[in-house]
Tab-separated table of C-alpha atoms and ligand atoms in Angstrom:
chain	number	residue	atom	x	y	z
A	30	UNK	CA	-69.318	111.748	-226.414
A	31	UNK	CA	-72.665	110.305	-225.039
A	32	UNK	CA	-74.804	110.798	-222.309
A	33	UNK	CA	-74.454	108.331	-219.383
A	34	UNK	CA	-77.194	107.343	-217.146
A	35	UNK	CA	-76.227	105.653	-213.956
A	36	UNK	CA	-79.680	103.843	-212.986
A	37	UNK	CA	-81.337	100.580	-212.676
A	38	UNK	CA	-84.418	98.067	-214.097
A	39	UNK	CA	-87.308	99.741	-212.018
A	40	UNK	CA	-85.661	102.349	-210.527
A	41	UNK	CA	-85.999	106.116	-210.633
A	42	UNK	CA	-83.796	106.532	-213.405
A	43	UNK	CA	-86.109	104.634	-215.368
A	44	UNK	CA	-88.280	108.490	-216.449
A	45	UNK	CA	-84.808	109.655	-217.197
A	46	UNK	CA	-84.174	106.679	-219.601
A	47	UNK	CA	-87.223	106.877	-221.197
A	48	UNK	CA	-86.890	110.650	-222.097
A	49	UNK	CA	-83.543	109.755	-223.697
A	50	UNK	CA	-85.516	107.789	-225.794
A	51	UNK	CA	-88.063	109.525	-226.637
A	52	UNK	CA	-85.658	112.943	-227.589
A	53	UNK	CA	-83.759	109.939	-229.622
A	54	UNK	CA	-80.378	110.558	-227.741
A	55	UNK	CA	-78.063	107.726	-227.311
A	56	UNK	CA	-76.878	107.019	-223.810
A	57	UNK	CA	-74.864	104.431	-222.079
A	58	UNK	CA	-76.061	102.826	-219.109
A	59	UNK	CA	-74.021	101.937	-215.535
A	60	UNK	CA	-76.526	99.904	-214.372
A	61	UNK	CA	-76.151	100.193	-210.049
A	62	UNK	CA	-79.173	98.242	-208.222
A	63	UNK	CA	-78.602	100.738	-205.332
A	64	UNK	CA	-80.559	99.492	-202.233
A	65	UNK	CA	-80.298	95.934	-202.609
A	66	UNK	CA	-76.199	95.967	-203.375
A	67	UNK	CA	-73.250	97.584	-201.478
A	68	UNK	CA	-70.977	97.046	-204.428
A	69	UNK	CA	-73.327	98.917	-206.373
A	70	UNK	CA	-73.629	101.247	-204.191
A	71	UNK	CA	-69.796	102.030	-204.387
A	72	UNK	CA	-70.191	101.968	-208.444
A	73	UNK	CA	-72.280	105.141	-207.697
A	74	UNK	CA	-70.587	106.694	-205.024
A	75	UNK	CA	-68.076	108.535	-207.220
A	76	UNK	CA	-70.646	110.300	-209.405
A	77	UNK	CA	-73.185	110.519	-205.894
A	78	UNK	CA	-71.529	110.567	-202.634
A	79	UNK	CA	-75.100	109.949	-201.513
A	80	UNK	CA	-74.770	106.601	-203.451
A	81	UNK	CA	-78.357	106.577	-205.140
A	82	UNK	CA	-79.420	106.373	-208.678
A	83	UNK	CA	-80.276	108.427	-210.880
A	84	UNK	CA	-77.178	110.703	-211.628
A	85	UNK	CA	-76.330	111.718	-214.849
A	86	UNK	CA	-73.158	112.327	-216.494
A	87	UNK	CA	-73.159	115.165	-219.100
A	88	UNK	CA	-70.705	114.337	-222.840
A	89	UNK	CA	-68.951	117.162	-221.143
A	90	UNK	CA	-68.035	115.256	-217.981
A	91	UNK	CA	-70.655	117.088	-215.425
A	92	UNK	CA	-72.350	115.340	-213.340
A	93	UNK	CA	-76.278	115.996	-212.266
A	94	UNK	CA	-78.274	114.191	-209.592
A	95	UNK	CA	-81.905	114.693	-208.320
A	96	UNK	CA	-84.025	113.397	-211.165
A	97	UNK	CA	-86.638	115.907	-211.157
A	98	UNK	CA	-84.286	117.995	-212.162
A	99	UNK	CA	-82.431	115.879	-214.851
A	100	UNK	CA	-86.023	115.551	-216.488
A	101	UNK	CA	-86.433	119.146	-216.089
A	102	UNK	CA	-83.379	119.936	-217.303
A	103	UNK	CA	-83.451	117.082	-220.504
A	104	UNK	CA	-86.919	118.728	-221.322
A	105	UNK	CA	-85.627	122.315	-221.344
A	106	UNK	CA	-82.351	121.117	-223.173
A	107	UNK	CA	-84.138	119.659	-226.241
A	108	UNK	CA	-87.290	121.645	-226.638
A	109	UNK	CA	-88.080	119.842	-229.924
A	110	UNK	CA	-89.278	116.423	-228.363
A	111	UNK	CA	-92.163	118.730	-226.422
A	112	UNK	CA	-91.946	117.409	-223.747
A	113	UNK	CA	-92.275	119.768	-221.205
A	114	UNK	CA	-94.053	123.503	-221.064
A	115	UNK	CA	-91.538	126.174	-221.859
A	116	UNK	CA	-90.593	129.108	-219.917
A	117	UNK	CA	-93.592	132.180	-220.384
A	118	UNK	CA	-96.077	128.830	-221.351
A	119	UNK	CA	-98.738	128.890	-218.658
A	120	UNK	CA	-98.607	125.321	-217.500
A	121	UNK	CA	-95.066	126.139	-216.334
A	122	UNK	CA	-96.290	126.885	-212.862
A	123	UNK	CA	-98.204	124.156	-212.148
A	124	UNK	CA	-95.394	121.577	-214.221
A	125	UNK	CA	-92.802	122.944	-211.982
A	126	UNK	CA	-95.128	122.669	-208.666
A	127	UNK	CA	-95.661	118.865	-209.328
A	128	UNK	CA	-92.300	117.767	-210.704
A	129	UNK	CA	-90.898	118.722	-207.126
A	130	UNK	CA	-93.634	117.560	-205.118
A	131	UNK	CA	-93.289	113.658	-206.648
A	132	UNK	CA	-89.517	113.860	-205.726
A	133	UNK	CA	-89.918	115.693	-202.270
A	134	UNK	CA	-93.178	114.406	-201.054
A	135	UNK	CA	-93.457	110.658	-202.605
A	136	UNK	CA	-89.931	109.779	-204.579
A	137	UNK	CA	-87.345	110.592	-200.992
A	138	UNK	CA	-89.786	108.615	-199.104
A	139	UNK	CA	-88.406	105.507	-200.501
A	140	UNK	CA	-85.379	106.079	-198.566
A	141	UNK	CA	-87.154	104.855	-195.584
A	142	UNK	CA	-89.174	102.053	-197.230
A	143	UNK	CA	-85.778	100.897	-198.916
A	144	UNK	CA	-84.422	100.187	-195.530
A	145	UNK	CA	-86.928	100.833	-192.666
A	146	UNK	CA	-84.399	100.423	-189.790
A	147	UNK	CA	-82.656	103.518	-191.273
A	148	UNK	CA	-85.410	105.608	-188.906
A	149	UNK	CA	-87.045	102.586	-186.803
A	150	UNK	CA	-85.887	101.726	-183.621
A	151	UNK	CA	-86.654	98.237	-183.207
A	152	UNK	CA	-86.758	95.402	-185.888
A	153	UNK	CA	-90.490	94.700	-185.044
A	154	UNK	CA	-91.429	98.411	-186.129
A	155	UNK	CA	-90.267	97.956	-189.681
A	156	UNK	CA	-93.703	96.396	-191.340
A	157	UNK	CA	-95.824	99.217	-189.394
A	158	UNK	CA	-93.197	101.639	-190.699
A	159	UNK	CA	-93.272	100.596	-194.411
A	160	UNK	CA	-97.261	100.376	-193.714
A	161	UNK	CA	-97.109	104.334	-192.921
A	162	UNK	CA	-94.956	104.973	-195.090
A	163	UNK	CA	-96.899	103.457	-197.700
A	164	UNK	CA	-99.967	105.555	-196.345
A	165	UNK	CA	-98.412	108.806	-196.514
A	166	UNK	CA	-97.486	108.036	-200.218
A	167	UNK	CA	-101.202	107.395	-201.089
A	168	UNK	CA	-102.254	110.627	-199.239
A	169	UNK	CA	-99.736	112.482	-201.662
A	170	UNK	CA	-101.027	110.646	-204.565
A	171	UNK	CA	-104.306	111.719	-203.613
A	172	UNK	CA	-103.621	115.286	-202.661
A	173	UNK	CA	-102.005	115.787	-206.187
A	174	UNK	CA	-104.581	113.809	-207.966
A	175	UNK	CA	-107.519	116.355	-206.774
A	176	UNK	CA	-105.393	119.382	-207.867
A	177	UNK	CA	-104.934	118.738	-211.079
A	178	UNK	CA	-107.357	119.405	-213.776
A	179	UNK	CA	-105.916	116.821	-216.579
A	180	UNK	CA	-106.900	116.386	-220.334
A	181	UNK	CA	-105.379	112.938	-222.063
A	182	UNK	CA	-101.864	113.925	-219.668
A	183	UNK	CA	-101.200	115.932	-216.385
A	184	UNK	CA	-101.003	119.255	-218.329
A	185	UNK	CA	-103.360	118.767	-220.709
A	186	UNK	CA	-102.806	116.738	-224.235
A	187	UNK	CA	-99.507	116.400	-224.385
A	188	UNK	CA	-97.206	113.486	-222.649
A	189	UNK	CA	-94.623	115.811	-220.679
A	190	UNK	CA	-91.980	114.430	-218.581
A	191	UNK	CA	-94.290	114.848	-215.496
A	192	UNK	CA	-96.305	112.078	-216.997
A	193	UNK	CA	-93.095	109.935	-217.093
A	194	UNK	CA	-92.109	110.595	-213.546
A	195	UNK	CA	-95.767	110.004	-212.252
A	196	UNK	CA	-96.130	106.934	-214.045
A	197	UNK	CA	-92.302	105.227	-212.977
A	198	UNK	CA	-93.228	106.209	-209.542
A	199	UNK	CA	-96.701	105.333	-209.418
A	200	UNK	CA	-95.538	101.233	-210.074
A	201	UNK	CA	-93.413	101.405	-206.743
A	202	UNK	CA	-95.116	100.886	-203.179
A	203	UNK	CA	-98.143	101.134	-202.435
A	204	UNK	CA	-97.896	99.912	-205.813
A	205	UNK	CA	-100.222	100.648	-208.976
A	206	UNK	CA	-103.824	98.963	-207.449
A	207	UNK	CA	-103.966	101.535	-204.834
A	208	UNK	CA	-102.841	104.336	-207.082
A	209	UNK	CA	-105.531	103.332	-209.091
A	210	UNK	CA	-108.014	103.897	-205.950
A	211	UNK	CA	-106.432	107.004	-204.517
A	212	UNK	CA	-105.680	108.813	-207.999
A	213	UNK	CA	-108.669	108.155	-210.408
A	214	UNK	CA	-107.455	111.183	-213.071
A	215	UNK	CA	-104.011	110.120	-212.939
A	216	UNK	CA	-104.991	106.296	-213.264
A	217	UNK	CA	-105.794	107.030	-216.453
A	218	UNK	CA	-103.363	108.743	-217.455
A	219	UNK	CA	-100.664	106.285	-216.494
A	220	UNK	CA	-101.946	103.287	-218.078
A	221	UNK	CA	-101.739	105.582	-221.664
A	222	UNK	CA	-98.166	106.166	-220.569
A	223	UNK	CA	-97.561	102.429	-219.967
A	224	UNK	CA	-99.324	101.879	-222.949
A	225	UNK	CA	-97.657	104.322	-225.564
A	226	UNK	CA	-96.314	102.147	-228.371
A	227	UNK	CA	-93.254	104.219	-228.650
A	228	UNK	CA	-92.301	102.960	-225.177
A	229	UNK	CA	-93.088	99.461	-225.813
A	230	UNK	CA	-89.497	97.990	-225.673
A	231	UNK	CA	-88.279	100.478	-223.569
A	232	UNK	CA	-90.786	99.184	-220.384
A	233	UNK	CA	-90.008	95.703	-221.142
A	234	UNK	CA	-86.013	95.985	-220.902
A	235	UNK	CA	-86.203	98.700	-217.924
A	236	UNK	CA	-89.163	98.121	-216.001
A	237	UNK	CA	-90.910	94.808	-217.668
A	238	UNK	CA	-95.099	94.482	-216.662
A	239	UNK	CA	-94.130	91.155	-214.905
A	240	UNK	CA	-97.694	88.825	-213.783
A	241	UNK	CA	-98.954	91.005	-210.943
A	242	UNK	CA	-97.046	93.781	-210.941
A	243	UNK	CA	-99.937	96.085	-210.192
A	244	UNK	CA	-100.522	94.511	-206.692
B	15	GSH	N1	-83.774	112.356	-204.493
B	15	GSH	C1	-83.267	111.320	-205.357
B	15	GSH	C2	-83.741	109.964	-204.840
B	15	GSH	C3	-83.073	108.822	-205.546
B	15	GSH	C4	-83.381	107.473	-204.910
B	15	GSH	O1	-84.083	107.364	-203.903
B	15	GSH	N2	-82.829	106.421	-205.540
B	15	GSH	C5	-82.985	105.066	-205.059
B	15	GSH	C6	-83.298	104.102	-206.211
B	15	GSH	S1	-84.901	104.354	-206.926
B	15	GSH	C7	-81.666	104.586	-204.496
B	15	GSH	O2	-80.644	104.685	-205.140
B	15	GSH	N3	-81.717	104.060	-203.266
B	15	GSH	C8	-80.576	103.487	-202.593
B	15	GSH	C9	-80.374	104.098	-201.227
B	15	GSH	O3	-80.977	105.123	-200.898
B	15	GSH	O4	-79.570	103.540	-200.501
B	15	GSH	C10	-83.773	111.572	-206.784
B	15	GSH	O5	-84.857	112.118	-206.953
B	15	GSH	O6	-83.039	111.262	-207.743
């Protein structure tokens, strides 16, 4: 009875993954490249009818979507690893506030960069669409980044799943050179993330530092 991660190399199920890991729990992996594949897609569609990775499958059978809440849930679930402020801990607030706002605001833009003509009207729009969509992203990133009031992580000094989330997220479009730019305190911060040495192998199977993946 495992835990089993539908997800993909470089995809948002890549936090979830690496929280697995670093709790030490075992999972099995469906592996469902999502918007480049319609037969992935379908692999998906029984666990999501939105047909989107992550989702989750409890050793119980239940199913969870939405990862900001899987990581919120993992972290609560195994409060041993640390990895997220408990309830009555005074960086809840503020955890809670920016674990939604990288799904709402940044992560469910992707839907439209995955596939501009889901929204645009004409073929022609798509590159201006994926350039504002890109824009809004690194006005998020920005808007979060002079909020926060970090120490070595988000929260403070300890890697919480927020730090996982930001930094997955942070290496899709507008991609890591303009994060860099728009989010000086969290630049930081991600690069430690990429960097943690208990991670090592997991980045290179599930989302590998190929030559220029920054830009
Ligand atoms: N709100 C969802 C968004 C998931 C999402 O956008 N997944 C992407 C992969 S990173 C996907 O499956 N896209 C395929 C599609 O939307 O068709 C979450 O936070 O889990």
């Amino acid at each position: 009875m495992e835990y089993t991660v539908f997800g993909a190399v470089g995809s948002g199920s890549v936090p979830i993954e690496a929280t697995l890991t670093l709790i030490g729990i075992p999972y099995e992996l469906v592996e469902a490249v999502t918007w480049v594949d319609e037969t992935a897609r379908s692999r998906v569609e029984a666990v999501n009818p939105l047909r989107q990775v992550p989702a989750l499958a409890f050793p119980s059978g239940e199913i969870m979507t939405e990862s900001a809440a899987i990581l919120i849930h993992l972290a609560d679930r195994y409060p041993q690893a640390r990895l997220a402020p408990q309830i009555g801990d005074a960086r809840r607030a503020q955890y809670l506030r920016w674990m939604a706002y990288v799904s709402s605001a940044i992560y469910s833009l992707f839907w439209i960069k995955g596939d501009p003509m889901r929204i645009a009207a004409d073929k022609k729009d798509a590159p201006r669409v994926i350039d504002r969509v890109h824009d809004r992203i690194a006005e998020c990133w920005r808007n979060m980044d002079q909020q926060i009031d970090p120490g070595r992580y988000i929260l403070g000094d300890e890697l919480s799943v927020l730090d996982l989330y930001v930094t997955v997220i942070s290496r899709f479009g507008p991609w890591r050179t303009r994060f860099y730019k728009t989010a000086p305190k969290m630049a930081e911060i991600v690069r430690r993330v990429d960097a943690d040495p208990r991670l090592r192998d997991f980045w290179a199977r599930r989302f590998p530092f190929k030559p220029g993946w920054e830009n």
